[in-house]
Amino acid sequence: MTPDSALVDRVVASPNHGERPDGRVPDLIILHYTGMVSGEAAIERLTDPASSVSAHYVVEEDGRILQLVPEMRRAWHAGVSFWQGSQDLNSRSMGIEIVNPGHEHGYRPFPDVQMRVVIELCRDCGERWSIPPVGILAHSDIAPARKEDPGELFPWDQLFRAGIGHWVEPALSSGGRFLMQGDRGQPVEAYQGLLAAYGYGVSIDGIFGDETRLATVAFQRHFRPQRLDGVADAGVIATLHKLLVSR
Ligand SMILES: [Zn+2]
């Protein structure tokens, strides 16, 4: 297998991939953390036929890039997921696994060298496939009930300043009204409408239940990581507004 990017240090082919149906090309990049004790353990799993998981790339903590699956092929990284009305996100995405032990094994800041390389890799893939800035997402954005990666320590602001992804300066919560689990009615429905308009998989039913709370936490991890309480306070809602008008 020939690497698709000049940035690749090493190819470690994974058998875990398939056809992209109907000649689909990627228009999303999904960022993950590996969430295992070591990079080696993660690479072993992502290349083990019995695991049925993979990704196109792995970025090590020291900045080395491994390619596991050709970009033309459908890698198996997203699982059950939803974004902007579509469900089979593996078919339309690139998956990049970023080595970090994750919340279960000692979540820690992503080293600068690793982030510089993630930025270059996103730029390289993004340019080759014309992926829009709003198409660079966290695994938690597309699977809020199951996933928390790459998590609240991931520096989305740093990526944005380097021209990667979509981000706005988070609005501060100024007190005032907020919506939380158990709330019902038109304001909840309006808030769900905003989340869904951005892409999150929430039903617009006016009931602030688990689904809306978990989507709110995912939103907070990506766009307002100062507080991960699943409460749609004025800061969360204002940040969501700013994102929607700046797409
Ligand atoms: Zn993931």
mmCIF file of N, CA, C and O and ligand atoms in Angstrom, residues 30-35 77-78 96-97 138-140 142-143 146-150, ligand 1:
data_model
loop_
_atom_site.group_PDB
_atom_site.id
_atom_site.type_symbol
_atom_site.label_atom_id
_atom_site.label_comp_id
_atom_site.label_asym_id
_atom_site.label_seq_id
_atom_site.Cartn_x
_atom_site.Cartn_y
_atom_site.Cartn_z
ATOM 1 N N ILE A 30 -13.220 12.878 10.900
ATOM 2 C CA ILE A 30 -13.604 12.614 12.290
ATOM 3 C C ILE A 30 -12.327 12.405 13.106
ATOM 4 O O ILE A 30 -11.506 11.538 12.788
ATOM 5 N N LEU A 31 -12.181 13.212 14.161
ATOM 6 C CA LEU A 31 -11.008 13.112 15.016
ATOM 7 C C LEU A 31 -11.352 12.299 16.267
ATOM 8 O O LEU A 31 -12.401 12.503 16.887
ATOM 9 N N HIS A 32 -10.449 11.389 16.592
ATOM 10 C CA HIS A 32 -10.615 10.479 17.728
ATOM 11 C C HIS A 32 -9.385 10.550 18.617
ATOM 12 O O HIS A 32 -8.317 10.915 18.159
ATOM 13 N N TYR A 33 -9.545 10.099 19.873
ATOM 14 C CA TYR A 33 -8.348 9.657 20.596
ATOM 15 C C TYR A 33 -8.391 8.145 20.667
ATOM 16 O O TYR A 33 -9.459 7.533 20.557
ATOM 17 N N THR A 34 -7.193 7.543 20.845
ATOM 18 C CA THR A 34 -7.134 6.083 20.834
ATOM 19 C C THR A 34 -7.724 5.487 22.115
ATOM 20 O O THR A 34 -8.303 4.396 22.081
ATOM 21 N N GLY A 35 -7.574 6.178 23.253
ATOM 22 C CA GLY A 35 -8.199 5.717 24.497
ATOM 23 C C GLY A 35 -7.680 4.383 24.991
ATOM 24 O O GLY A 35 -8.421 3.623 25.617
ATOM 25 N N HIS A 77 -14.382 3.460 11.810
ATOM 26 C CA HIS A 77 -14.016 4.216 13.010
ATOM 27 C C HIS A 77 -15.193 4.901 13.691
ATOM 28 O O HIS A 77 -15.156 5.163 14.881
ATOM 29 N N ALA A 78 -16.255 5.215 12.945
ATOM 30 C CA ALA A 78 -17.319 6.055 13.505
ATOM 31 C C ALA A 78 -18.358 5.255 14.290
ATOM 32 O O ALA A 78 -18.886 5.731 15.291
ATOM 33 N N ILE A 96 -9.192 9.884 11.795
ATOM 34 C CA ILE A 96 -7.837 10.086 12.313
ATOM 35 C C ILE A 96 -7.845 9.771 13.804
ATOM 36 O O ILE A 96 -8.583 10.392 14.574
ATOM 37 N N GLU A 97 -7.042 8.801 14.201
ATOM 38 C CA GLU A 97 -6.906 8.422 15.611
ATOM 39 C C GLU A 97 -5.678 9.114 16.183
ATOM 40 O O GLU A 97 -4.571 8.968 15.652
ATOM 41 N N ALA A 138 -15.487 16.078 16.056
ATOM 42 C CA ALA A 138 -15.101 15.113 17.077
ATOM 43 C C ALA A 138 -15.974 13.870 16.960
ATOM 44 O O ALA A 138 -17.150 13.963 16.578
ATOM 45 N N HIS A 139 -15.413 12.730 17.330
ATOM 46 C CA HIS A 139 -16.224 11.518 17.401
ATOM 47 C C HIS A 139 -17.431 11.755 18.324
ATOM 48 O O HIS A 139 -18.541 11.304 18.047
ATOM 49 N N SER A 140 -17.201 12.497 19.416
ATOM 50 C CA SER A 140 -18.307 12.771 20.351
ATOM 51 C C SER A 140 -19.414 13.621 19.714
ATOM 52 O O SER A 140 -20.567 13.535 20.147
ATOM 53 N N ILE A 142 -20.613 13.246 16.741
ATOM 54 C CA ILE A 142 -21.472 12.399 15.904
ATOM 55 C C ILE A 142 -22.026 11.190 16.660
ATOM 56 O O ILE A 142 -22.869 10.474 16.123
ATOM 57 N N ALA A 143 -21.547 10.977 17.898
ATOM 58 C CA ALA A 143 -22.054 9.867 18.730
ATOM 59 C C ALA A 143 -22.058 10.297 20.197
ATOM 60 O O ALA A 143 -21.380 9.698 21.035
ATOM 61 N N ARG A 146 -22.419 7.802 23.165
ATOM 62 C CA ARG A 146 -21.475 6.699 23.337
ATOM 63 C C ARG A 146 -20.036 7.166 23.520
ATOM 64 O O ARG A 146 -19.222 6.435 24.065
ATOM 65 N N LYS A 147 -19.697 8.344 22.993
ATOM 66 C CA LYS A 147 -18.284 8.691 22.868
ATOM 67 C C LYS A 147 -17.950 10.043 23.479
ATOM 68 O O LYS A 147 -18.773 10.963 23.459
ATOM 69 N N GLU A 148 -16.722 10.151 24.013
ATOM 70 C CA GLU A 148 -16.287 11.445 24.547
ATOM 71 C C GLU A 148 -15.001 11.920 23.871
ATOM 72 O O GLU A 148 -14.401 12.898 24.312
ATOM 73 N N ASP A 149 -14.548 11.217 22.834
ATOM 74 C CA ASP A 149 -13.268 11.575 22.237
ATOM 75 C C ASP A 149 -13.414 12.558 21.070
ATOM 76 O O ASP A 149 -14.461 12.576 20.433
ATOM 77 N N PRO A 150 -12.353 13.354 20.811
ATOM 78 C CA PRO A 150 -11.062 13.416 21.512
ATOM 79 C C PRO A 150 -11.096 14.200 22.817
ATOM 80 O O PRO A 150 -10.058 14.337 23.463
HETATM 81 ZN ZN ZN B 1 -13.434 7.569 18.558
#
